[in-house]
mmCIF file of N, CA and C in Angstrom:
data_model
loop_
_atom_site.group_PDB
_atom_site.id
_atom_site.type_symbol
_atom_site.label_atom_id
_atom_site.label_comp_id
_atom_site.label_asym_id
_atom_site.label_seq_id
_atom_site.Cartn_x
_atom_site.Cartn_y
_atom_site.Cartn_z
ATOM 1 N N GLU A 1 31.446 28.679 45.073
ATOM 2 C CA GLU A 1 31.799 29.429 45.955
ATOM 3 C C GLU A 1 33.008 30.748 46.247
ATOM 4 N N ALA A 2 34.023 30.371 45.059
ATOM 5 C CA ALA A 2 34.503 31.373 44.762
ATOM 6 C C ALA A 2 33.665 32.728 43.780
ATOM 7 N N THR A 3 32.760 32.579 42.720
ATOM 8 C CA THR A 3 32.618 33.517 42.228
ATOM 9 C C THR A 3 31.346 34.613 43.584
ATOM 10 N N LEU A 4 30.609 33.537 44.420
ATOM 11 C CA LEU A 4 30.032 34.058 45.465
ATOM 12 C C LEU A 4 31.499 35.158 46.256
ATOM 13 N N LEU A 5 32.803 35.016 46.485
ATOM 14 C CA LEU A 5 33.052 35.462 47.287
ATOM 15 C C LEU A 5 34.038 36.322 46.244
ATOM 16 N N LEU A 6 34.571 36.594 45.271
ATOM 17 C CA LEU A 6 34.387 37.603 44.558
ATOM 18 C C LEU A 6 33.524 38.976 44.281
ATOM 19 N N ALA A 7 32.696 38.541 44.197
ATOM 20 C CA ALA A 7 31.223 39.239 44.280
ATOM 21 C C ALA A 7 31.054 39.607 45.077
ATOM 22 N N LYS A 8 31.375 39.321 46.417
ATOM 23 C CA LYS A 8 31.023 39.909 47.629
ATOM 24 C C LYS A 8 32.346 41.331 47.847
ATOM 25 N N GLY A 9 33.673 40.794 46.955
ATOM 26 C CA GLY A 9 34.889 41.456 47.107
ATOM 27 C C GLY A 9 34.261 42.742 46.405
ATOM 28 N N GLY A 10 33.833 42.526 44.846
ATOM 29 C CA GLY A 10 33.537 43.892 44.448
ATOM 30 C C GLY A 10 32.114 44.299 44.454
ATOM 31 N N LEU A 11 31.217 43.991 45.188
ATOM 32 C CA LEU A 11 30.723 44.874 45.720
ATOM 33 C C LEU A 11 30.848 45.627 47.401
ATOM 34 N N ARG A 12 31.971 45.333 48.058
ATOM 35 C CA ARG A 12 32.556 45.944 49.056
ATOM 36 C C ARG A 12 33.016 47.022 48.304
ATOM 37 N N ASP A 13 34.680 46.511 47.152
ATOM 38 C CA ASP A 13 34.806 48.024 47.245
ATOM 39 C C ASP A 13 34.654 48.512 45.971
ATOM 40 N N GLY A 14 33.579 48.465 45.255
ATOM 41 C CA GLY A 14 33.326 48.652 43.986
ATOM 42 C C GLY A 14 32.159 49.720 44.080
ATOM 43 N N PHE A 15 31.155 48.824 44.846
ATOM 44 C CA PHE A 15 29.701 49.709 45.269
ATOM 45 C C PHE A 15 29.549 50.693 46.023
ATOM 46 N N PHE A 16 29.206 52.190 45.638
ATOM 47 C CA PHE A 16 28.782 53.606 46.639
ATOM 48 C C PHE A 16 27.361 53.776 46.053
ATOM 49 N N GLU A 17 26.958 52.945 47.432
ATOM 50 C CA GLU A 17 24.918 53.429 47.835
ATOM 51 C C GLU A 17 25.012 54.463 47.912
ATOM 52 N N GLU A 18 25.280 55.926 48.078
ATOM 53 C CA GLU A 18 24.368 57.106 47.852
ATOM 54 C C GLU A 18 24.554 57.004 46.400
ATOM 55 N N LEU A 19 25.183 56.480 45.902
ATOM 56 C CA LEU A 19 24.778 56.698 43.640
ATOM 57 C C LEU A 19 24.595 55.693 43.274
ATOM 58 N N GLY A 20 24.727 54.742 43.569
ATOM 59 C CA GLY A 20 23.908 53.044 43.657
ATOM 60 C C GLY A 20 24.535 52.563 42.465
ATOM 61 N N GLY A 21 25.875 52.840 42.149
ATOM 62 C CA GLY A 21 26.924 52.198 40.794
ATOM 63 C C GLY A 21 27.337 51.738 41.621
ATOM 64 N N ILE A 22 28.183 50.670 40.273
ATOM 65 C CA ILE A 22 30.147 50.213 40.244
ATOM 66 C C ILE A 22 30.959 50.877 40.189
ATOM 67 N N PHE A 23 32.439 51.482 40.923
ATOM 68 C CA PHE A 23 32.922 52.135 40.003
ATOM 69 C C PHE A 23 34.241 51.096 40.710
ATOM 70 N N ASN A 24 35.434 51.741 39.417
ATOM 71 C CA ASN A 24 36.241 50.588 39.558
ATOM 72 C C ASN A 24 37.767 51.638 39.916
ATOM 73 N N LYS A 25 38.062 52.771 40.532
ATOM 74 C CA LYS A 25 38.923 53.441 40.416
ATOM 75 C C LYS A 25 38.324 54.397 41.288
ATOM 76 N N LYS A 26 39.023 54.969 42.461
ATOM 77 C CA LYS A 26 39.220 55.768 43.185
ATOM 78 C C LYS A 26 40.898 56.534 43.611
ATOM 79 N N GLU A 27 40.522 57.650 42.335
ATOM 80 C CA GLU A 27 41.765 58.375 41.767
ATOM 81 C C GLU A 27 41.166 60.123 41.854
ATOM 82 N N ARG A 28 41.663 60.757 42.602
ATOM 83 C CA ARG A 28 40.880 62.548 42.741
ATOM 84 C C ARG A 28 39.466 62.394 42.472
ATOM 85 N N GLY A 29 38.887 60.677 42.583
ATOM 86 C CA GLY A 29 37.013 60.760 42.592
ATOM 87 C C GLY A 29 36.808 59.946 41.523
ATOM 88 N N LEU A 30 35.753 59.005 41.109
ATOM 89 C CA LEU A 30 35.710 57.880 41.299
ATOM 90 C C LEU A 30 34.834 58.256 39.499
ATOM 91 N N TYR A 31 35.779 57.309 39.029
ATOM 92 C CA TYR A 31 34.836 56.194 37.624
ATOM 93 C C TYR A 31 34.991 55.186 38.091
ATOM 94 N N THR A 32 34.103 55.141 35.993
ATOM 95 C CA THR A 32 33.439 53.575 35.918
ATOM 96 C C THR A 32 33.394 54.244 34.622
ATOM 97 N N ASN A 33 32.849 52.816 33.385
ATOM 98 C CA ASN A 33 32.191 53.170 32.393
ATOM 99 C C ASN A 33 30.603 52.506 32.093
ATOM 100 N N TRP A 34 30.219 53.108 31.049
ATOM 101 C CA TRP A 34 28.821 51.829 30.909
ATOM 102 C C TRP A 34 29.195 50.585 31.004
ATOM 103 N N TRP A 35 30.014 49.700 30.572
ATOM 104 C CA TRP A 35 29.684 48.052 30.305
ATOM 105 C C TRP A 35 29.883 47.646 32.035
ATOM 106 N N GLU A 36 30.596 48.081 33.033
ATOM 107 C CA GLU A 36 30.727 48.115 34.033
ATOM 108 C C GLU A 36 29.660 48.248 34.587
ATOM 109 N N GLN A 37 29.303 48.797 34.174
ATOM 110 C CA GLN A 37 27.345 48.957 35.353
ATOM 111 C C GLN A 37 26.465 47.219 34.324
ATOM 112 N N ALA A 38 26.661 47.714 33.058
ATOM 113 C CA ALA A 38 25.481 47.038 32.659
ATOM 114 C C ALA A 38 26.433 45.087 33.244
ATOM 115 N N GLU A 39 27.556 44.520 33.308
ATOM 116 C CA GLU A 39 28.421 43.344 33.232
ATOM 117 C C GLU A 39 27.760 43.615 35.241
ATOM 118 N N ALA A 40 27.439 44.254 35.984
ATOM 119 C CA ALA A 40 27.671 44.325 37.399
ATOM 120 C C ALA A 40 26.429 43.807 37.766
ATOM 121 N N VAL A 41 24.578 44.780 36.649
ATOM 122 C CA VAL A 41 23.536 44.245 36.518
ATOM 123 C C VAL A 41 23.193 42.835 37.143
ATOM 124 N N VAL A 42 23.938 42.180 35.639
ATOM 125 C CA VAL A 42 24.030 40.719 35.627
ATOM 126 C C VAL A 42 24.087 39.950 36.684
ATOM 127 N N GLY A 43 25.481 40.295 37.473
ATOM 128 C CA GLY A 43 26.652 39.105 37.616
ATOM 129 C C GLY A 43 26.083 39.650 39.083
ATOM 130 N N THR A 44 25.106 40.379 39.598
ATOM 131 C CA THR A 44 24.586 40.361 40.833
ATOM 132 C C THR A 44 23.202 40.199 40.547
ATOM 133 N N TYR A 45 22.792 39.696 39.518
ATOM 134 C CA TYR A 45 21.761 38.548 39.845
ATOM 135 C C TYR A 45 21.340 37.271 39.381
ATOM 136 N N ASN A 46 23.160 36.851 39.203
ATOM 137 C CA ASN A 46 23.534 35.840 39.618
ATOM 138 C C ASN A 46 23.642 35.205 40.845
ATOM 139 N N ILE A 47 24.300 35.898 41.613
ATOM 140 C CA ILE A 47 24.899 36.096 42.677
ATOM 141 C C ILE A 47 22.900 35.987 43.608
ATOM 142 N N TYR A 48 22.205 36.255 43.721
ATOM 143 C CA TYR A 48 20.842 36.406 43.989
ATOM 144 C C TYR A 48 20.505 35.241 43.790
ATOM 145 N N SER A 49 20.601 34.582 42.016
ATOM 146 C CA SER A 49 19.817 33.493 42.083
ATOM 147 C C SER A 49 20.692 32.112 42.609
ATOM 148 N N LEU A 50 22.091 31.974 42.048
ATOM 149 C CA LEU A 50 23.003 31.383 43.182
ATOM 150 C C LEU A 50 22.464 31.436 44.433
ATOM 151 N N THR A 51 22.852 31.816 45.518
ATOM 152 C CA THR A 51 22.168 32.131 46.832
ATOM 153 C C THR A 51 20.474 32.664 47.376
ATOM 154 N N GLY A 52 19.789 33.044 46.238
ATOM 155 C CA GLY A 52 18.385 33.449 47.029
ATOM 156 C C GLY A 52 18.062 34.596 48.139
ATOM 157 N N GLU A 53 19.546 35.403 48.478
ATOM 158 C CA GLU A 53 19.596 36.816 49.439
ATOM 159 C C GLU A 53 18.993 37.784 48.310
ATOM 160 N N GLU A 54 17.862 38.321 48.887
ATOM 161 C CA GLU A 54 17.499 39.150 49.029
ATOM 162 C C GLU A 54 18.097 40.855 48.270
ATOM 163 N N LYS A 55 19.432 40.949 48.758
ATOM 164 C CA LYS A 55 19.997 41.738 48.970
ATOM 165 C C LYS A 55 21.151 41.913 47.592
ATOM 166 N N TYR A 56 21.170 41.140 46.666
ATOM 167 C CA TYR A 56 21.903 40.792 45.819
ATOM 168 C C TYR A 56 20.598 41.522 43.908
ATOM 169 N N LEU A 57 20.006 40.620 44.299
ATOM 170 C CA LEU A 57 18.491 40.975 43.828
ATOM 171 C C LEU A 57 18.484 42.861 43.863
ATOM 172 N N ALA A 58 18.379 43.372 45.291
ATOM 173 C CA ALA A 58 18.831 44.870 45.540
ATOM 174 C C ALA A 58 19.904 45.660 44.844
ATOM 175 N N TYR A 59 21.026 44.718 44.591
ATOM 176 C CA TYR A 59 22.000 45.352 43.739
ATOM 177 C C TYR A 59 22.152 46.066 42.816
ATOM 178 N N SER A 60 21.432 45.231 42.142
ATOM 179 C CA SER A 60 20.926 44.550 40.476
ATOM 180 C C SER A 60 20.164 45.207 40.162
ATOM 181 N N GLU A 61 18.915 45.533 41.544
ATOM 182 C CA GLU A 61 17.956 47.241 40.778
ATOM 183 C C GLU A 61 18.710 48.389 40.893
ATOM 184 N N LYS A 62 19.387 47.866 41.710
ATOM 185 C CA LYS A 62 19.701 49.598 42.629
ATOM 186 C C LYS A 62 21.321 50.469 41.299
ATOM 187 N N ILE A 63 21.446 49.063 40.632
ATOM 188 C CA ILE A 63 22.818 49.388 39.572
ATOM 189 C C ILE A 63 22.082 50.184 38.528
ATOM 190 N N TRP A 64 20.615 49.050 37.991
ATOM 191 C CA TRP A 64 19.668 49.047 37.292
ATOM 192 C C TRP A 64 19.769 50.557 37.045
ATOM 193 N N GLU A 65 19.407 51.274 38.511
ATOM 194 C CA GLU A 65 18.114 52.569 38.397
ATOM 195 C C GLU A 65 19.266 53.242 37.989
ATOM 196 N N PHE A 66 21.046 53.355 38.841
ATOM 197 C CA PHE A 66 21.881 53.913 38.286
ATOM 198 C C PHE A 66 22.076 53.991 36.886
ATOM 199 N N ILE A 67 22.675 52.892 35.700
ATOM 200 C CA ILE A 67 22.083 53.763 35.078
ATOM 201 C C ILE A 67 21.186 54.416 33.962
ATOM 202 N N LYS A 68 19.741 53.499 33.919
ATOM 203 C CA LYS A 68 18.536 54.495 33.839
ATOM 204 C C LYS A 68 19.078 56.049 34.361
ATOM 205 N N LYS A 69 18.817 56.983 35.370
ATOM 206 C CA LYS A 69 19.255 58.317 35.714
ATOM 207 C C LYS A 69 20.585 58.617 35.407
ATOM 208 N N VAL A 70 22.466 57.880 35.217
ATOM 209 C CA VAL A 70 23.225 59.001 34.889
ATOM 210 C C VAL A 70 23.008 57.674 33.471
ATOM 211 N N PHE A 71 23.258 56.883 32.852
ATOM 212 C CA PHE A 71 24.342 56.842 31.841
ATOM 213 C C PHE A 71 23.204 56.622 30.282
ATOM 214 N N ILE A 72 21.601 56.706 30.516
ATOM 215 C CA ILE A 72 21.224 56.648 29.367
ATOM 216 C C ILE A 72 21.114 57.801 28.701
ATOM 217 N N TYR A 73 20.997 58.398 27.307
ATOM 218 C CA TYR A 73 21.086 58.969 27.000
ATOM 219 C C TYR A 73 19.070 59.462 26.664
ATOM 220 N N GLU A 74 18.908 60.522 26.432
ATOM 221 C CA GLU A 74 17.539 60.906 26.770
ATOM 222 C C GLU A 74 16.983 60.588 25.439
ATOM 223 N N ASN A 75 17.263 60.478 24.329
ATOM 224 C CA ASN A 75 17.041 59.618 22.809
ATOM 225 C C ASN A 75 16.982 58.587 22.773
ATOM 226 N N GLY A 76 17.847 57.971 23.843
ATOM 227 C CA GLY A 76 18.699 56.680 23.826
ATOM 228 C C GLY A 76 20.352 56.522 23.438
ATOM 229 N N GLU A 77 20.549 55.271 23.146
ATOM 230 C CA GLU A 77 22.250 54.811 23.614
ATOM 231 C C GLU A 77 22.512 55.296 25.464
ATOM 232 N N TRP A 78 23.386 54.596 25.423
ATOM 233 C CA TRP A 78 24.465 55.217 26.580
ATOM 234 C C TRP A 78 25.412 55.760 27.090
ATOM 235 N N ARG A 79 26.128 56.744 27.445
ATOM 236 C CA ARG A 79 26.739 57.056 28.013
ATOM 237 C C ARG A 79 28.450 56.008 27.949
ATOM 238 N N ASP A 80 29.304 56.993 27.932
ATOM 239 C CA ASP A 80 30.363 55.699 27.832
ATOM 240 C C ASP A 80 31.267 55.867 29.324
ATOM 241 N N SER A 81 32.256 56.779 29.336
ATOM 242 C CA SER A 81 32.909 56.766 30.391
ATOM 243 C C SER A 81 32.963 57.827 31.366
ATOM 244 N N LEU A 82 32.500 57.886 32.465
ATOM 245 C CA LEU A 82 32.110 58.695 33.826
ATOM 246 C C LEU A 82 33.264 59.082 35.090
ATOM 247 N N PHE A 83 33.329 60.460 34.872
ATOM 248 C CA PHE A 83 34.406 60.641 36.052
ATOM 249 C C PHE A 83 33.575 61.411 37.162
ATOM 250 N N ILE A 84 33.685 61.062 38.478
ATOM 251 C CA ILE A 84 33.080 61.788 39.374
ATOM 252 C C ILE A 84 34.156 62.988 40.248
ATOM 253 N N PRO A 85 34.909 64.104 40.253
ATOM 254 C CA PRO A 85 36.022 64.575 41.109
ATOM 255 C C PRO A 85 35.204 64.447 42.273
ATOM 256 N N PHE A 86 36.263 64.062 43.455
ATOM 257 C CA PHE A 86 35.638 63.565 44.783
ATOM 258 C C PHE A 86 35.780 65.749 45.136
ATOM 259 N N GLU A 87 36.449 66.601 44.873
ATOM 260 C CA GLU A 87 35.965 68.343 44.810
ATOM 261 C C GLU A 87 33.923 68.339 44.641
ATOM 262 N N SER A 88 34.437 68.484 43.794
ATOM 263 C CA SER A 88 32.341 68.584 43.052
ATOM 264 C C SER A 88 31.244 67.790 42.939
ATOM 265 N N GLY A 89 31.702 66.734 42.898
ATOM 266 C CA GLY A 89 31.330 65.716 43.101
ATOM 267 C C GLY A 89 29.874 66.032 41.213
ATOM 268 N N GLU A 90 30.852 66.479 40.467
ATOM 269 C CA GLU A 90 29.933 66.803 39.310
ATOM 270 C C GLU A 90 29.944 65.191 38.185
ATOM 271 N N TYR A 91 29.125 64.879 37.679
ATOM 272 C CA TYR A 91 28.797 64.301 37.030
ATOM 273 C C TYR A 91 29.626 64.562 34.839
ATOM 274 N N LEU A 92 30.779 64.402 35.237
ATOM 275 C CA LEU A 92 31.827 64.522 33.913
ATOM 276 C C LEU A 92 32.198 63.365 32.900
ATOM 277 N N PHE A 93 31.918 63.248 31.710
ATOM 278 C CA PHE A 93 31.320 62.016 30.682
ATOM 279 C C PHE A 93 32.954 62.055 30.390
ATOM 280 N N THR A 94 33.592 61.692 30.031
ATOM 281 C CA THR A 94 35.616 62.081 29.494
ATOM 282 C C THR A 94 34.613 61.551 27.930
ATOM 283 N N ASN A 95 34.516 60.601 27.324
ATOM 284 C CA ASN A 95 34.004 60.208 25.932
ATOM 285 C C ASN A 95 32.728 60.542 25.412
ATOM 286 N N PRO A 96 32.423 61.138 24.279
ATOM 287 C CA PRO A 96 31.498 61.506 23.844
ATOM 288 C C PRO A 96 30.331 60.782 22.523
ATOM 289 N N VAL A 97 31.240 59.998 22.408
ATOM 290 C CA VAL A 97 31.339 58.769 21.555
ATOM 291 C C VAL A 97 30.138 58.481 21.919
ATOM 292 N N LYS A 98 28.783 57.522 21.053
ATOM 293 C CA LYS A 98 27.426 56.741 21.483
ATOM 294 C C LYS A 98 28.076 55.403 22.136
ATOM 295 N N VAL A 99 28.668 55.378 19.289
ATOM 296 C CA VAL A 99 28.726 53.993 19.385
ATOM 297 C C VAL A 99 29.363 53.857 18.794
ATOM 298 N N THR A 100 29.906 52.746 19.592
ATOM 299 C CA THR A 100 31.788 52.041 19.524
ATOM 300 C C THR A 100 31.425 50.320 18.866
ATOM 301 N N PRO A 101 32.558 49.637 18.756
ATOM 302 C CA PRO A 101 32.002 48.380 18.023
ATOM 303 C C PRO A 101 31.557 47.034 19.522
ATOM 304 N N TRP A 102 32.092 47.659 21.086
ATOM 305 C CA TRP A 102 31.817 46.512 21.727
ATOM 306 C C TRP A 102 30.643 47.632 22.798
ATOM 307 N N LYS A 103 30.737 48.563 22.136
ATOM 308 C CA LYS A 103 29.539 49.015 23.353
ATOM 309 C C LYS A 103 28.132 49.361 23.183
ATOM 310 N N CYS A 104 27.430 49.819 21.314
ATOM 311 C CA CYS A 104 26.269 49.615 22.141
ATOM 312 C C CYS A 104 25.368 47.856 21.393
ATOM 313 N N PRO A 105 26.647 47.027 20.928
ATOM 314 C CA PRO A 105 26.404 45.688 20.395
ATOM 315 C C PRO A 105 26.800 44.758 21.138
ATOM 316 N N TYR A 106 27.386 45.064 22.107
ATOM 317 C CA TYR A 106 27.953 43.637 23.052
ATOM 318 C C TYR A 106 27.012 44.303 24.290
ATOM 319 N N HIS A 107 27.893 45.073 25.290
ATOM 320 C CA HIS A 107 27.609 45.005 27.299
ATOM 321 C C HIS A 107 25.847 45.074 26.904
ATOM 322 N N ASN A 108 25.643 46.367 26.210
ATOM 323 C CA ASN A 108 24.429 47.144 26.240
ATOM 324 C C ASN A 108 23.346 46.042 25.860
ATOM 325 N N PHE A 109 23.182 45.182 25.490
ATOM 326 C CA PHE A 109 22.271 44.324 24.723
ATOM 327 C C PHE A 109 22.448 43.202 25.285
ATOM 328 N N ARG A 110 23.913 42.723 25.691
ATOM 329 C CA ARG A 110 24.052 41.027 26.918
ATOM 330 C C ARG A 110 23.675 41.831 27.648
ATOM 331 N N MET A 111 23.365 42.831 28.423
ATOM 332 C CA MET A 111 22.453 42.997 29.747
ATOM 333 C C MET A 111 21.525 42.701 29.254
ATOM 334 N N CYS A 112 20.463 43.515 28.632
ATOM 335 C CA CYS A 112 18.998 43.258 28.613
ATOM 336 C C CYS A 112 19.072 42.113 27.864
ATOM 337 N N ALA A 113 18.907 40.782 26.567
ATOM 338 C CA ALA A 113 18.779 39.829 26.376
ATOM 339 C C ALA A 113 19.357 38.730 27.893
ATOM 340 N N GLU A 114 20.451 39.095 28.607
ATOM 341 C CA GLU A 114 20.601 38.005 29.436
ATOM 342 C C GLU A 114 19.452 38.610 30.534
ATOM 343 N N MET A 115 19.562 39.424 30.845
ATOM 344 C CA MET A 115 18.023 39.803 32.248
ATOM 345 C C MET A 115 16.524 39.075 32.028
ATOM 346 N N LEU A 116 16.645 39.284 30.326
ATOM 347 C CA LEU A 116 14.941 38.888 29.684
ATOM 348 C C LEU A 116 15.152 37.233 30.300
ATOM 349 N N ARG A 117 16.204 36.814 29.822
ATOM 350 C CA ARG A 117 16.147 35.289 29.882
ATOM 351 C C ARG A 117 16.038 35.060 31.126
ATOM 352 N N ARG A 118 17.218 35.789 32.215
ATOM 353 C CA ARG A 118 16.483 35.184 33.427
ATOM 354 C C ARG A 118 15.617 35.364 34.295
ATOM 355 N N ILE A 119 14.875 36.336 33.935
ATOM 356 C CA ILE A 119 13.694 36.953 34.707
ATOM 357 C C ILE A 119 12.674 36.467 34.456
ATOM 358 N N THR A 120 12.317 35.768 32.931
ATOM 359 C CA THR A 120 11.457 34.878 32.249
ATOM 360 C C THR A 120 11.641 34.187 32.495
ATOM 361 N N LYS A 121 12.621 33.126 33.348
ATOM 362 C CA LYS A 121 12.382 31.636 33.323
ATOM 363 C C LYS A 121 12.043 31.288 34.796
#
């Protein structure tokens, strides 16, 4: 019950339908990081698994589409921190580093491994 309440609040306050992603701050624009997207894919799929409600599967799929469209470089790896200023709506990535000790080996891989495990059950 607590997990579902937490997920509903996070989606209500952080999911932007027109973009398809999760955002953690709304200050002069929208802020997010690659890891929040990765964890949201797994989290929304978990809620779908618990409730059977298709809307949570749709959230998971929309966030994955947002990752593919915005975060993944055309030649591999994921972009880092994203800022979208309200005035321009332009996608600005604020950290050009491709790999860090947390970035590549943890959140990205964890999302892929967890989703493969869940989907192939």
